[in-house]
Each structure stands twice: as structure tokens, then as C-alpha cells.
Short mmCIF file of C-alpha atoms in Angstrom, two decimals:
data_model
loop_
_atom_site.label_atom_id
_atom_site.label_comp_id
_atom_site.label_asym_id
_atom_site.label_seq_id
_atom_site.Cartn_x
_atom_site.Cartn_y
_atom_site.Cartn_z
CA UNK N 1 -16.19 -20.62 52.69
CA UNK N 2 -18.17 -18.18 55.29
CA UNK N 3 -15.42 -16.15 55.89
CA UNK N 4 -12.86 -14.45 54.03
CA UNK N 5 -11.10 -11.37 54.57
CA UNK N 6 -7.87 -11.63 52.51
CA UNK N 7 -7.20 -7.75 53.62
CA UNK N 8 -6.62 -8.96 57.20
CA UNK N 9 -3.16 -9.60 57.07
CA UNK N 10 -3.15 -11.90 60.62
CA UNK N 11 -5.97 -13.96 58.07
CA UNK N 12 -4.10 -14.25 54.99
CA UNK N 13 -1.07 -15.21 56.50
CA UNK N 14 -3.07 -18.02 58.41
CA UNK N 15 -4.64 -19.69 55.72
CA UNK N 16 -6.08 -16.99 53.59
CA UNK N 17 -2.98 -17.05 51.22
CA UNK N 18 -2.97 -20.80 51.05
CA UNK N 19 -6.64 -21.28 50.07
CA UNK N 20 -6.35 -18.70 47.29
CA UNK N 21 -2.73 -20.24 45.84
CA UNK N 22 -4.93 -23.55 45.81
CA UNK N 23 -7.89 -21.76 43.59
CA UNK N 24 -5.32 -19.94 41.52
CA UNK N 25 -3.61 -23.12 40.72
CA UNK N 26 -7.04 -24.83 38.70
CA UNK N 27 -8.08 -21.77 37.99
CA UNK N 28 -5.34 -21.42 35.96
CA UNK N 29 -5.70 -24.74 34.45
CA UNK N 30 -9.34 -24.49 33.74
CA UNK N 31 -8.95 -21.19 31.70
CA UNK N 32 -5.56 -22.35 30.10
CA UNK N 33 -7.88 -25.46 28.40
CA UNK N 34 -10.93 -22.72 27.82
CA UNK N 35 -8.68 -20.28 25.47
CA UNK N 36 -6.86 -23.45 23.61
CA UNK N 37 -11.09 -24.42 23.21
CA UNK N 38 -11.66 -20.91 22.59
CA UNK N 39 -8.91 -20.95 19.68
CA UNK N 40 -9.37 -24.10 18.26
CA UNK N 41 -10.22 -22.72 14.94
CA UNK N 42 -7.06 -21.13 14.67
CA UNK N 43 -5.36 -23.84 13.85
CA UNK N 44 -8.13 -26.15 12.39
CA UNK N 45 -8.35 -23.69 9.38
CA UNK N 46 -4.56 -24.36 8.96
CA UNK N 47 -5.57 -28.33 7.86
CA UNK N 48 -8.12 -26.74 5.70
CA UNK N 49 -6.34 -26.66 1.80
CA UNK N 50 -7.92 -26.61 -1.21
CA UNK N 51 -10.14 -29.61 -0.83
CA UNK N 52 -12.55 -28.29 1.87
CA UNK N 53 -12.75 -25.33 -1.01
CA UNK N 54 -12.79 -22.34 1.97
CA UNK N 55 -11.04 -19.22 0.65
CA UNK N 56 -8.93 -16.99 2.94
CA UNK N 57 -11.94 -14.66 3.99
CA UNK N 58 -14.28 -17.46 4.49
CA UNK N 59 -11.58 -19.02 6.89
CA UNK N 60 -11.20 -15.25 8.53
CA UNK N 61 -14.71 -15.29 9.10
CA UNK N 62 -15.50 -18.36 11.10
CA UNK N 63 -12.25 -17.58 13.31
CA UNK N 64 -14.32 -13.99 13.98
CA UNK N 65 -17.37 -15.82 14.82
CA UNK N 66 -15.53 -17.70 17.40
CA UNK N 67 -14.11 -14.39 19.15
CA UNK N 68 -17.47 -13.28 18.58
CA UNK N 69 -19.49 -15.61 20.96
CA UNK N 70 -16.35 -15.66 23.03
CA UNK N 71 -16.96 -11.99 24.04
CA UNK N 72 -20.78 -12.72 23.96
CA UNK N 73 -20.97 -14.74 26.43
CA UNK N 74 -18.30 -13.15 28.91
CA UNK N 75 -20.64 -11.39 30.11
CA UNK N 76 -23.23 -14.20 31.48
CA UNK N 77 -20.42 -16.07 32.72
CA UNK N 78 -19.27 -12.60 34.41
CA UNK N 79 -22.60 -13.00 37.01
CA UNK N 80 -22.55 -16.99 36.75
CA UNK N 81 -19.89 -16.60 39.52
CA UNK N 82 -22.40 -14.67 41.66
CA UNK N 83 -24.73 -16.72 40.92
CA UNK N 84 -23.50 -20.16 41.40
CA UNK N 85 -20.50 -19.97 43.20
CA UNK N 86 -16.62 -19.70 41.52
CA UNK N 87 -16.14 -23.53 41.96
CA UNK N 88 -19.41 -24.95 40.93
CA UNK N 89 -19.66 -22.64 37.76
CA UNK N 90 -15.46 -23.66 37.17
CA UNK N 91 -16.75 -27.27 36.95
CA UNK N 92 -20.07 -26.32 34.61
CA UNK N 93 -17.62 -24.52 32.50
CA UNK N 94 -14.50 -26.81 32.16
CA UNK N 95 -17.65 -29.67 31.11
CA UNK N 96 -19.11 -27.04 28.67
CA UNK N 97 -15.49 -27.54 26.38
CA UNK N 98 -16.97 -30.83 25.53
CA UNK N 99 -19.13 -29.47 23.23
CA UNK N 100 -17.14 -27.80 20.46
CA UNK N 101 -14.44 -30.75 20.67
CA UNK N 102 -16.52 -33.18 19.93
CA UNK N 103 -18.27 -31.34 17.81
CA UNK N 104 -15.64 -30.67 15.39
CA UNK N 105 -14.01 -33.98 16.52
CA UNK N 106 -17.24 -35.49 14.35
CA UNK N 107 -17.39 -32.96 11.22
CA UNK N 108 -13.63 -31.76 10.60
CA UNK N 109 -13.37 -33.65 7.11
CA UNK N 110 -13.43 -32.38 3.53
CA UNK N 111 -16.77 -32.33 2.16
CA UNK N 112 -18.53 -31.13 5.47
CA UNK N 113 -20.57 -27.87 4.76
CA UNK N 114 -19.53 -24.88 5.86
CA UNK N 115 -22.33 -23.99 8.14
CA UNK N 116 -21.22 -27.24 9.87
CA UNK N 117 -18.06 -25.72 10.46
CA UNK N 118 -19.44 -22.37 11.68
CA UNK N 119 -21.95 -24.01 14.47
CA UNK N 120 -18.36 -26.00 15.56
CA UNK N 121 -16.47 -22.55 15.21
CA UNK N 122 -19.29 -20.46 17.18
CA UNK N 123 -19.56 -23.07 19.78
CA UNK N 124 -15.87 -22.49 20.70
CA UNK N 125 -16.95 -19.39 21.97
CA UNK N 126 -17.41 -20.72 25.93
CA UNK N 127 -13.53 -21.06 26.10
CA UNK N 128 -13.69 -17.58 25.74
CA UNK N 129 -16.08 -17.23 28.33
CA UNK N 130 -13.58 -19.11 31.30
CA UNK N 131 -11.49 -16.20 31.11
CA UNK N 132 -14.79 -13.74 32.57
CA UNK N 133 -15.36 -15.99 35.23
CA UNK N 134 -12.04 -16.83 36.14
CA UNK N 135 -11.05 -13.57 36.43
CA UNK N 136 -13.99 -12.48 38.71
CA UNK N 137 -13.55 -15.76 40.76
CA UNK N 138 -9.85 -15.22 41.46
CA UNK N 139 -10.17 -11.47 41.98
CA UNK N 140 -12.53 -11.89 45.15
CA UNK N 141 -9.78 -14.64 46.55
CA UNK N 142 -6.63 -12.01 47.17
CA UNK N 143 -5.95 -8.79 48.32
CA UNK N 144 -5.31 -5.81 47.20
CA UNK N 145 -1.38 -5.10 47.34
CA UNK N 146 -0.94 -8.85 45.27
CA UNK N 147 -3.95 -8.50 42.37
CA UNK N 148 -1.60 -7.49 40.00
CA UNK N 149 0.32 -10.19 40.45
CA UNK N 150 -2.30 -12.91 40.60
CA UNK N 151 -4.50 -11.93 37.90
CA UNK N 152 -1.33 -11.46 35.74
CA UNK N 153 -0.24 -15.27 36.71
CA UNK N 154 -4.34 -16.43 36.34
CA UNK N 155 -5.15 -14.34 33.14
CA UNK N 156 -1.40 -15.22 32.36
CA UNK N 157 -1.21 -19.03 32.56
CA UNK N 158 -4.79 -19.11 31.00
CA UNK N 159 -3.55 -16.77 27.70
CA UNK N 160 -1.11 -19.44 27.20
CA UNK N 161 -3.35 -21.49 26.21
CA UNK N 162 -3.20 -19.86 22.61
CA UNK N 163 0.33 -21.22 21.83
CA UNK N 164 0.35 -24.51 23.37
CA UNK N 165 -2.42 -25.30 20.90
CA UNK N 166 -0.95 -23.93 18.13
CA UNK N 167 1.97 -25.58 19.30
CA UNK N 168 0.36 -28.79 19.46
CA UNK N 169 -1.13 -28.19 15.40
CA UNK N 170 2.68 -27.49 14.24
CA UNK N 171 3.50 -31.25 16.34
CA UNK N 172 0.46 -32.74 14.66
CA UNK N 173 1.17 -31.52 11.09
CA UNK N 174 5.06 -32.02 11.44
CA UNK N 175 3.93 -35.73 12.43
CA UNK N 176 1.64 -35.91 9.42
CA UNK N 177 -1.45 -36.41 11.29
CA UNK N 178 -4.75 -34.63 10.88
CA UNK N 179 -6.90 -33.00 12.89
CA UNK N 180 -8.77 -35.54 14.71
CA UNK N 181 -5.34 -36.62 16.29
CA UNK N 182 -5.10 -32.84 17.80
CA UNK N 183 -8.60 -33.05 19.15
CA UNK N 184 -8.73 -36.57 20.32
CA UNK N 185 -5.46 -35.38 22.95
CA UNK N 186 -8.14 -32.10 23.90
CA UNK N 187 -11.27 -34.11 25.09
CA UNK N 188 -9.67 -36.41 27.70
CA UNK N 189 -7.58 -32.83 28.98
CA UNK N 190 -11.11 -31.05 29.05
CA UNK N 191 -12.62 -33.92 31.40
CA UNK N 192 -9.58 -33.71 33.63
CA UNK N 193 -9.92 -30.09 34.25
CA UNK N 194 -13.47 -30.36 35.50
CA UNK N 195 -12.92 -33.46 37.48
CA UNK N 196 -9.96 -31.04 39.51
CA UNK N 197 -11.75 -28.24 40.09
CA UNK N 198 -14.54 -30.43 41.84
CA UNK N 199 -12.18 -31.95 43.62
CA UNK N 200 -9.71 -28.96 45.20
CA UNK N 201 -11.66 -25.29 44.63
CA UNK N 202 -14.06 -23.33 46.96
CA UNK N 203 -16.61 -20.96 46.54
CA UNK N 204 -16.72 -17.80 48.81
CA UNK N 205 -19.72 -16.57 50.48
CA UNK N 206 -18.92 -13.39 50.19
CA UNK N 207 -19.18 -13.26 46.42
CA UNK N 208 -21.73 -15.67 45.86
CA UNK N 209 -25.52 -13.86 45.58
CA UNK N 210 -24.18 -10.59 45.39
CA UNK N 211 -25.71 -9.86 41.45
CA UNK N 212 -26.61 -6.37 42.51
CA UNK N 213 -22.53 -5.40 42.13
CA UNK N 214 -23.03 -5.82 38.09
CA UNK N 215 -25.78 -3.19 37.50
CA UNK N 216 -23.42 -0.77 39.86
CA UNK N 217 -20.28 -1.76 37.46
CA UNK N 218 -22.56 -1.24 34.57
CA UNK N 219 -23.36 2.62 35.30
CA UNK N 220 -20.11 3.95 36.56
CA UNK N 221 -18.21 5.24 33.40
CA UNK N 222 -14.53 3.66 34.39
CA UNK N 223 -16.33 0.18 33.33
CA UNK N 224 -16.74 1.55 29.97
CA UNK N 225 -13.43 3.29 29.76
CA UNK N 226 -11.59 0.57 30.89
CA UNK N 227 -13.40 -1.60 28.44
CA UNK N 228 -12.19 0.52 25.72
CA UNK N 229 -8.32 0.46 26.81
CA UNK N 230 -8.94 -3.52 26.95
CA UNK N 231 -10.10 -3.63 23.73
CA UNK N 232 -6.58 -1.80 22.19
CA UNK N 233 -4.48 -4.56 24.71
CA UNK N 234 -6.32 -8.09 25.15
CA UNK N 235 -8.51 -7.04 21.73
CA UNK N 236 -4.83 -7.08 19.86
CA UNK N 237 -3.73 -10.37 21.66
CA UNK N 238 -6.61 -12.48 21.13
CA UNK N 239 -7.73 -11.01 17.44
CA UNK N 240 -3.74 -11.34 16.55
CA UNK N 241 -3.45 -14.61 17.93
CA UNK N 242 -6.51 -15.93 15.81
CA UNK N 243 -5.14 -14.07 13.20
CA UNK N 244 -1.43 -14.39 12.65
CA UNK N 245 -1.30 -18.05 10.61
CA UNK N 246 -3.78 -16.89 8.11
CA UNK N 247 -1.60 -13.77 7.20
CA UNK N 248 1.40 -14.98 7.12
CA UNK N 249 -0.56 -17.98 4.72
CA UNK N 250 -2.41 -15.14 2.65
CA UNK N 251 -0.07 -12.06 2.57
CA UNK N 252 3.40 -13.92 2.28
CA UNK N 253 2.80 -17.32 0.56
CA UNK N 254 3.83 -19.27 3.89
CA UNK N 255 2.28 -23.04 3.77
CA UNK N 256 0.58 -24.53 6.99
CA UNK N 257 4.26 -25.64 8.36
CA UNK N 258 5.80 -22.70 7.93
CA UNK N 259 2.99 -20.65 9.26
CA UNK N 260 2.86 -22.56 12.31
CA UNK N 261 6.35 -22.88 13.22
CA UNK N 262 5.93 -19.13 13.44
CA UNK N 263 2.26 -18.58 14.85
CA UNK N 264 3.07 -19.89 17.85
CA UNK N 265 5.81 -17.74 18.96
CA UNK N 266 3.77 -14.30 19.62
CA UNK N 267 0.67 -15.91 21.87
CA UNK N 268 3.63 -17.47 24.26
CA UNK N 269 5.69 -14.32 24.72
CA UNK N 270 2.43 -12.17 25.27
CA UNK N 271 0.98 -14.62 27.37
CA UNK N 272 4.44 -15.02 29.75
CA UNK N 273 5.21 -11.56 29.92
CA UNK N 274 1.32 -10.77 31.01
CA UNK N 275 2.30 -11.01 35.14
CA UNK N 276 5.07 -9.11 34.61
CA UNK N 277 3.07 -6.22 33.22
CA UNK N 278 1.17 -6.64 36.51
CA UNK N 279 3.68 -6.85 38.14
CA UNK N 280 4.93 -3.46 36.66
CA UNK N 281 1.74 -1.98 37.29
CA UNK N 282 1.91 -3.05 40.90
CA UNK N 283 5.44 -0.99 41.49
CA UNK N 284 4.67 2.08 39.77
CA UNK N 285 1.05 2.31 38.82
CA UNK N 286 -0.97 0.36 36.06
CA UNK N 287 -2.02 3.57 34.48
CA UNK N 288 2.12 4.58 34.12
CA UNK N 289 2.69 1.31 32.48
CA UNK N 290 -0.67 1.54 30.13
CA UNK N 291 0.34 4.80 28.88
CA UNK N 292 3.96 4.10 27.88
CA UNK N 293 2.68 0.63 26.67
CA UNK N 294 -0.24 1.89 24.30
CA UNK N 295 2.99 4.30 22.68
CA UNK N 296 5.30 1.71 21.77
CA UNK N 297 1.71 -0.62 20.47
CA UNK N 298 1.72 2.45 18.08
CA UNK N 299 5.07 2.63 17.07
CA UNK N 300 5.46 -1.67 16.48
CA UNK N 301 2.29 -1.27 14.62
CA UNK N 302 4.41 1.64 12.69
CA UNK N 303 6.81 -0.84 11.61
CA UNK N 304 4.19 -3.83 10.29
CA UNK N 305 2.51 -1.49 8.36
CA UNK N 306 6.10 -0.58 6.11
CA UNK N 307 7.13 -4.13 6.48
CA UNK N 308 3.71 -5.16 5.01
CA UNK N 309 4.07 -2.54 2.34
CA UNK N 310 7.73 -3.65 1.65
CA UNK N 311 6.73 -7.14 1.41
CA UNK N 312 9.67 -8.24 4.23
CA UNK N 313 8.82 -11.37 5.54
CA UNK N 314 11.40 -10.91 8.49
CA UNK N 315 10.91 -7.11 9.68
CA UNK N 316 6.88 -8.23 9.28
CA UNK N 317 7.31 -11.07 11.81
CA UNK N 318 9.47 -9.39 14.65
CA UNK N 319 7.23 -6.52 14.67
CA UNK N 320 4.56 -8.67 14.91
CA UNK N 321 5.75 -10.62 18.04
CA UNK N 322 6.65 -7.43 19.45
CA UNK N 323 3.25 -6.33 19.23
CA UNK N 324 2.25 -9.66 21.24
CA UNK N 325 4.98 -8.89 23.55
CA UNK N 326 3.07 -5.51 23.88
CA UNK N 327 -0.34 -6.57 24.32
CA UNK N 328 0.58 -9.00 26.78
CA UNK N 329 2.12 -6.37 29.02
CA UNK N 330 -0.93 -4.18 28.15
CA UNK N 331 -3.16 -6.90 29.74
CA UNK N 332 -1.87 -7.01 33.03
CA UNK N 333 -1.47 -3.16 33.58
CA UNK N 334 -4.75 -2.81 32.54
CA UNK N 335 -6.18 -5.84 34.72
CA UNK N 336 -4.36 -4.02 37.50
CA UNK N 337 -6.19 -0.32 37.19
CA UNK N 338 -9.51 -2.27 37.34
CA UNK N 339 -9.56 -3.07 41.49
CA UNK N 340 -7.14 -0.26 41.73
CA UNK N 341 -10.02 2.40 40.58
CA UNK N 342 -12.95 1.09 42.35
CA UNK N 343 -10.91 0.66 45.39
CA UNK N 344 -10.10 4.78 45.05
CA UNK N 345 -13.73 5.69 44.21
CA UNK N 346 -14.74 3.60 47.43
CA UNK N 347 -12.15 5.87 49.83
CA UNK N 348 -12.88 9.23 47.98
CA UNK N 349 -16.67 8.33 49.20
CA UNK N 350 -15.22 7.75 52.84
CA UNK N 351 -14.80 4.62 53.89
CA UNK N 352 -11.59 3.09 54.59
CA UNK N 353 -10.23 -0.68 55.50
CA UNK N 354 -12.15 -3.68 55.00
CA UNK N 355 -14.97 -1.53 54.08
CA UNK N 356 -13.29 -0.16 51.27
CA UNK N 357 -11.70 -3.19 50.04
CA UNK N 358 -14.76 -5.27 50.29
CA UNK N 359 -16.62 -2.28 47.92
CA UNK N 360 -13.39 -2.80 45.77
CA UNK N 361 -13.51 -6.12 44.83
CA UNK N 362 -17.38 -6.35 44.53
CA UNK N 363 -17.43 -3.53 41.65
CA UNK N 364 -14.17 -4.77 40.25
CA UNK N 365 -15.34 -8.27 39.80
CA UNK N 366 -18.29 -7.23 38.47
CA UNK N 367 -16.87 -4.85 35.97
CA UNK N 368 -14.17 -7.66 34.75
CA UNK N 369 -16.35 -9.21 33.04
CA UNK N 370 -18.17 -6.64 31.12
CA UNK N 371 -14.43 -5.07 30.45
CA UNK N 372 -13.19 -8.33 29.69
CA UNK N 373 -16.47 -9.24 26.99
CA UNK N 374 -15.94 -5.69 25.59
CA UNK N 375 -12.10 -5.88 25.10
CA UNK N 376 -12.75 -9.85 23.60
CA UNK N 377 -15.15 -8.09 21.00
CA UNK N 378 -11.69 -5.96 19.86
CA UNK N 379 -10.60 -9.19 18.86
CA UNK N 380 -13.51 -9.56 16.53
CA UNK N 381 -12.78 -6.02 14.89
CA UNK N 382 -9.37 -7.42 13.96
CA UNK N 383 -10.45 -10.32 12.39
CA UNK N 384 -12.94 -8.98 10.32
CA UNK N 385 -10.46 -5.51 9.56
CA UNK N 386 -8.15 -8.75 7.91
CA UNK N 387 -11.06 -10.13 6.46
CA UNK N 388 -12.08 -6.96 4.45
CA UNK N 389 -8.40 -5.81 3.62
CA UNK N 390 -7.65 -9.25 2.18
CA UNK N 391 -10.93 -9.58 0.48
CA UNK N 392 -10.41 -6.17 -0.85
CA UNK N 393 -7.05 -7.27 -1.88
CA UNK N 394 -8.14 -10.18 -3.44
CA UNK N 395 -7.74 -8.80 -7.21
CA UNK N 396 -3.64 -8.50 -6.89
CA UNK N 397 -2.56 -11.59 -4.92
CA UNK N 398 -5.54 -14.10 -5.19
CA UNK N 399 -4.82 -17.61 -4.47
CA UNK N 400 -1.49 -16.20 -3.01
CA UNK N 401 -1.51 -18.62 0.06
CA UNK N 402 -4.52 -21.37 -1.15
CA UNK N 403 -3.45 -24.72 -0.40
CA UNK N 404 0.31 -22.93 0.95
CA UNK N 405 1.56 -23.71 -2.65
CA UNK N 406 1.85 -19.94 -3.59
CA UNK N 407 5.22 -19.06 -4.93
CA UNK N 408 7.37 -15.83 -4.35
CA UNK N 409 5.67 -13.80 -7.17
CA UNK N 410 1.95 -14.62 -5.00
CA UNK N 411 3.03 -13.11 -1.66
CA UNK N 412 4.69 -10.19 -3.37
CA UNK N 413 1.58 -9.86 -5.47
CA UNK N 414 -0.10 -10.07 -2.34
CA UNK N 415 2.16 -7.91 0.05
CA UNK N 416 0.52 -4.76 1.35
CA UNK N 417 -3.10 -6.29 0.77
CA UNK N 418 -3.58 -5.78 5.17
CA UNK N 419 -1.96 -2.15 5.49
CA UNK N 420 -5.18 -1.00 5.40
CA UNK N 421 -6.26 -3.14 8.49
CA UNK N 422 -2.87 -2.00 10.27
CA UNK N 423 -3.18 1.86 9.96
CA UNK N 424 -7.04 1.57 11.39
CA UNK N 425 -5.61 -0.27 14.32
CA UNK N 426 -2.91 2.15 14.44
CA UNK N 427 -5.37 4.94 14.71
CA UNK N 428 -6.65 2.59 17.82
CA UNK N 429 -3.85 2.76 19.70
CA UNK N 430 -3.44 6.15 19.51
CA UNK N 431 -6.87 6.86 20.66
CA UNK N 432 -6.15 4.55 23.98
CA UNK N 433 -3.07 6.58 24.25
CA UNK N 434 -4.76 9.36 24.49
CA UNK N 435 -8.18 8.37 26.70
CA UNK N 436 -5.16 6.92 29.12
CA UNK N 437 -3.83 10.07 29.72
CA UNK N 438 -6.81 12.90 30.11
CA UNK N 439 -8.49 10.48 32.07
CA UNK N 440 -6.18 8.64 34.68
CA UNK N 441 -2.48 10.68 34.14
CA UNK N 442 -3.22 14.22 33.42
CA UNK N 443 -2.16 16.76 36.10
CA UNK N 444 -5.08 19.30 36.26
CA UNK N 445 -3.80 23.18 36.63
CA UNK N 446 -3.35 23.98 40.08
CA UNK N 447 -6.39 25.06 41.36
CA UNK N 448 -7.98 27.78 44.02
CA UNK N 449 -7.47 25.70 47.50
CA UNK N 450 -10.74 27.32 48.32
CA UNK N 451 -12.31 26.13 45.45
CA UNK N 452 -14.90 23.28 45.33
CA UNK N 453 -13.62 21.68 42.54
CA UNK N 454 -9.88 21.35 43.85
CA UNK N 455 -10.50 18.05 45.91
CA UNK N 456 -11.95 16.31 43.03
CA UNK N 457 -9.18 17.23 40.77
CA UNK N 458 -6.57 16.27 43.36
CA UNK N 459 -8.77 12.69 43.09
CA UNK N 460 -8.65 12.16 39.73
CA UNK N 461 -5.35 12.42 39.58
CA UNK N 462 -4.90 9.63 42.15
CA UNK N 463 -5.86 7.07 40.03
CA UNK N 464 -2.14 7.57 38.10
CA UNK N 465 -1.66 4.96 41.21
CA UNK N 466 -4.11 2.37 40.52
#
């Protein structure tokens, strides 16, 4: 489309808010099939027992490879939109899902080596990489006053994702069947996804070619700020939701079943309640809702670490959700400051209406992506901070969730082995707490009118709106 101007409020009430609804709609559904691609492993190393003779960290370590390329290649598909146009690259990406389906679709048997498995585990990465383009896609499609909203419900519907393919494993194993049954139902969905978004997306003019906004998002520090808050809200979501089965299978002795009748639970809370935190963030400020959210990540993560040291099963798991719950929220206030801060930075420079909205969304959708790669790679932290505490903790509870036979005495044996994990991502949250604050909250002392600093202290603290 040549034209789009989704501030105009005549336009978007013509056809601008029907166009973008459309786009939202298999945008939605294209990233929803990218993260249960992106999380395949997840559940894969959850049919894994004894015979495919993978211990706990080895299984840690090719989920970490998958969040790995997943945040890798966020960034590529970031500028793919630019480059290509948000339909055509939706299309090239939904197609790209093929690969690590069928992939592990051929190899997911005992007796396959485990470098087969990584290659299948690092190709899942470009279901991570939907969410980068999505995201920058959708961004460029509505205005202002409703990108809370709509990012929440894109980023949102696409999160969920997670637990509808974890949901799917806990159907699968209930059923018996293994894990060519859960990808067999994947490829066909994969194909379908593609085929829509030829058939009913656009691309906009106005976003396509423009490469030039990425090295501008690239040097202005809120990119790199922002990225760091995203890594403390998606990081937790994604690197929790990879991680969740496998501790409840290593720490507390829980078989496959058990673990995902559970895993499931935290991924679909955090992913519904995702819009809502934009839509918070749209009412009284995404930086407001941030601040207060990054507190209470601290204090649930409070609670894991005595229920992990305690050894309680229960008090372990609702703290756990609640930390989904969290992140979730986290996500969409944070999704929110991103256009909200460029948008400011473009008025405090002078210009005003379309002008500034157009500057908005070109820096915003450019930085998306490399907040969005950035925050992914948070994900990767977590896994491996599991992988190391459990290694570590090896000596005291080994074997206490191989082949989910492990008895009471194992998981108590094995209880406390990832409090060290939890206090470092304790320390985390804390520091976004704190970066949230001094940067985008703090009121500066009241300064000299006359002074030439005043106006860009009265600025900064603007962005407590964004």
C-alpha cells in the first residue's frame, strides 16, 4: 500500500483501522506457529528418558541453543521487513518453520546422536525470529494512542504459542503417542500459515526500503536500555517457559506427565495477560507499570528461591506461575515505552503531527528488533544459570528426575540444587528496577527556570508517560 497514515484519524476510521485488524489477525497466527517452532524442544526433551542417554544439563543445553539462535537471528529478521516488505518476509518466514519440523520429524528416535539433535534444536531458532519481524511489521500498521494495545494482542496471541505446544505434548503423552505424532499435527499448521499470509496481508510503502532507521535505533542509548529492561521481562518468559518442565523433572522428581500437566499453565497466563499489561501501560504510562512490575518480579522470585530451598513442591509452583503472570505483564508495558520514547525524542527535537509520528514508528520499529533479539538472549542466561546450578548440584540429587522414576528421597536430595540460579536472577530484577526509575520515573530537583539544563530535565521526565 502507497499510502498510509494511521495518525489521520478521518484515514483510519476509513479503512486504515480495517486493513491493520486484517494484518494483525495472520500476524498473529504466523508468530503464534513461530514460538510453538521456536519451543519445540521444550517439550521434545520431555519424550527423551533414559534410552536416548541425555542427562538433565545436556537436555538444558540444547533448549539454550534454541533461545540462542532465536535471539540471533531477531535481529536480521528485524531489517528483513524493510527490506522485503512485512507480507512477503511473513510468507518467507512462516515456510522457514519447515525446516526444524521436519528435521526433527526425521531424527527424534533413541539412538540418534546428539549433535543430530542440536542442528534440529538450533534450527528452531527462526520461530524465534517471527516475533522481530512481526513486531516491526505490525508496529508501522497502527497508531499511536492503540500500540499498546495491538502489540500486546500481536506479541500476545503469538507468546501463546508456548503453551498450546506444551499443551499439545501433555495430549500426546496422555494418549501414549510419541513424538512424531506431535510434529506430524505441526507441519501441515506451518504450511497453512504461509499459504494465509499470501493470501490476506499487505506490505506498506512507507516501511519498506527504509534500512537507514536501524543504524539510527542502533546509536541512540534508549535501544540499549530498553533492551536491558526486556531482557528482565520477555528474557524471564521465554527462558522460564523453556525451562519450567526440566525443573520441576530435575529438582522435584516430577515424571514427563506430571511435569507437563503443570508446564503449561505459566506460558498461557503470561501470554493472556501480555495486552493487558499494554493495555495498563496505555492508561497510565508503560514506565508506571514497568516499575511496579519489575518489584513484585523481585519479590515472586523471593518466594521460589525459599520454596526451592524448602523443597515445597506447591509454594515452588504458584510462585512460579506468578512470575509468568509477571513477565507477561512486563512485556507489554515494556513493548509500550518503545514507540512511546521515540515518539517524545521526535517532539522534544520540534516537530509535531504526522511528522513526529512518522519519526516514531520508523526508530521504534527499528529498535524492536534489536530490543526484542537482546531481551530473547535473557532467555539464554536462564537456561544456562539452570544448567550450571543443576550441574553443580549434581553430587546431592543425581539421577533425581532421569527417566521421571525418581522417588521422594531424589527431589528432596535434589531440592535447593537451582537457588543459586534464582538469587542471580533476583539480583536482575532489581537492577531493572532500578535502571527503570533514574532513567524514565525520577523527578529531577527543581531546577533554576533560567537555567539551560531545566528544559531537558523537565523532558526526561516526560517519558514517565510513554
Amino acid at each position: 500500500m502507497s499510502r498510509w497514515e494511521p495518525e489521520n484519524e478521518e484515514f483510519w476510521e476509513r479503512e486504515g483501522a480495517r486493513v491493520a485488524r486484517r494484518n494483525l489477525v495472520f500476524s498473529v497466527l504466523s508468530e503464534h506457529i513461530g514460538f510453538s517452532v521456536w519451543t519445540l524442544w521444550s517439550v521434545m526433551v520431555l519424550f527423551m528418558g533414559p534410552e536416548y542417554g541425555i542427562d538433565a544439563a545436556g537436555k538444558f543445553f540444547l533448549v539454550s541453543m534454541a533461545t540462542l539462535v532465536g535471539a540471533v537471528v531477531r535481529v536480521p529478521y528485524t531489517f528483513a521487513v524493510a527490506r522485503f516488505g512485512g507480507r512477503n518476509w511473513t510468507i518467507v518466514a512462516s515456510s522457514l518453520l519447515l525446516l526444524p519440523t521436519v528435521a526433527a520429524f526425521a531424527v527424534m528416535e533413541p539412538g540418534t546422536s546428539y549433535t543430530a539433535f542440536m542442528v534440529c534444536a538450533l534450527l528452531t531458532g527462526v520461530g524465534g525470529g517471527n516475533f522481530a519481524s512481526s513486531m516491526t511489521n505490525i508496529n508501522a500498521f497502527f497508531p499511536l494512542r492503540k500500540k499498546g494495545w495491538a502489540l500486546g494482542l500481536n506479541a500476545g496471541g503469538g507468546n501463546i504459542g508456548v503453551p498450546v505446544m506444551q499443551l499439545a505434548a501433555l495430549a500426546v503423552i496422555g494418549a501414549g503417542g510419541g513424538p512424531r505424532l506431535l510434529l506430524g499435527v505441526y507441519i501441515p499448521l506451518v504450511v497453512v500459515s504461509a499459504v494465509l499470509a499470501a493470501l490476506f496481508m499487505d506490505n506498506l510503502a512507507t516501511v519498506r526500503n527504509d534500512t537507514g532507521a536501524a543504524r539510527e535505533a542502533v546509536r541512540d542509548p534508549h535501544t540499549w536500555i530498553m533492551s536491558l529492561l526486556y531482557v528482565g521481562t520477555f528474557g524471564s518468559f521465554i527462558g522460564y517457559s523453556f525451562a519450567f518442565g526440566l525443573v520441576l523433572q530435575t529438582q522435584f522428581g516430577r515424571t514427563p506427565l506430571e511435569a507437563a500437566q503443570v508446564t503449561f499453565l505459566g506460558p498461557l497466563l503470561g501470554s493472556l495477560v501480555r495486552p493487558v499489561g499494554g493495555r495498563l501501560a496505555d492508561r497510565f504510562g508503560g514506565a508506571r507499570i514497568t516499575l511496579w512490575n519489575f518489584t513484585a518480579m523481585a519479590a515472586a522470585t523471593a518466594v521460589v528461591v525459599v520454596a526451592s530451598e524448602r523443597g515445597s513442591l506447591a509454594l515452588f509452583t504458584g510462585a512460579f506461575v506468578v512470575l509468568f503472570v509477571l513477565s507477561g505483564l512486563g512485556n507489554g508495558s515494556t513493548y509500550k515505552m518503545i514507540p512511546g520514547i521515540f515518539h517524545a525524542k521526535a517532539v522534544r527535537a520540534g516537530l509535531a503531527g504526522e511528522e513526529a509520528a512518522r519519526y516514531g514508528r520508523r526508530l521504534s520499529g527499528a529498535a524492536m528488533g534489536l530490543i526484542g533479539a537482546v531481551g530473547a538472549l535473557g532467555g539464554l542466561g536462564i537456561n544456562l544459570a539452570f544448567r550450571e546450578a543443576f550441574r553443580t548440584g549434581a553430587g546431592a540429587g543425581a539421577g533425581a528426575g532421569a527417566g521421571g522414576g525418581a522417588g521422594t528421597t531424589g527431589a528432596a536430595e535434589a531440592a535447593g540444587a537451582g537457588t543459586g540460579a534464582f538469587l542471580s536472577f533476583l539480583v536482575c530484577y532489581a537492577l531493572c528496577t532500578a535502571v527503570t526509575w533514574a532513567v524514565y520515573l525520577r523527578r529531577p530537583a527543581a531546577p533554576d527556570p533560567s537555567s539551560a539544563s531545566a528544559a531537558g530535565n523537565d523532558a526526561r521526565h516526560a517519558y514517565a508517560e510513554v
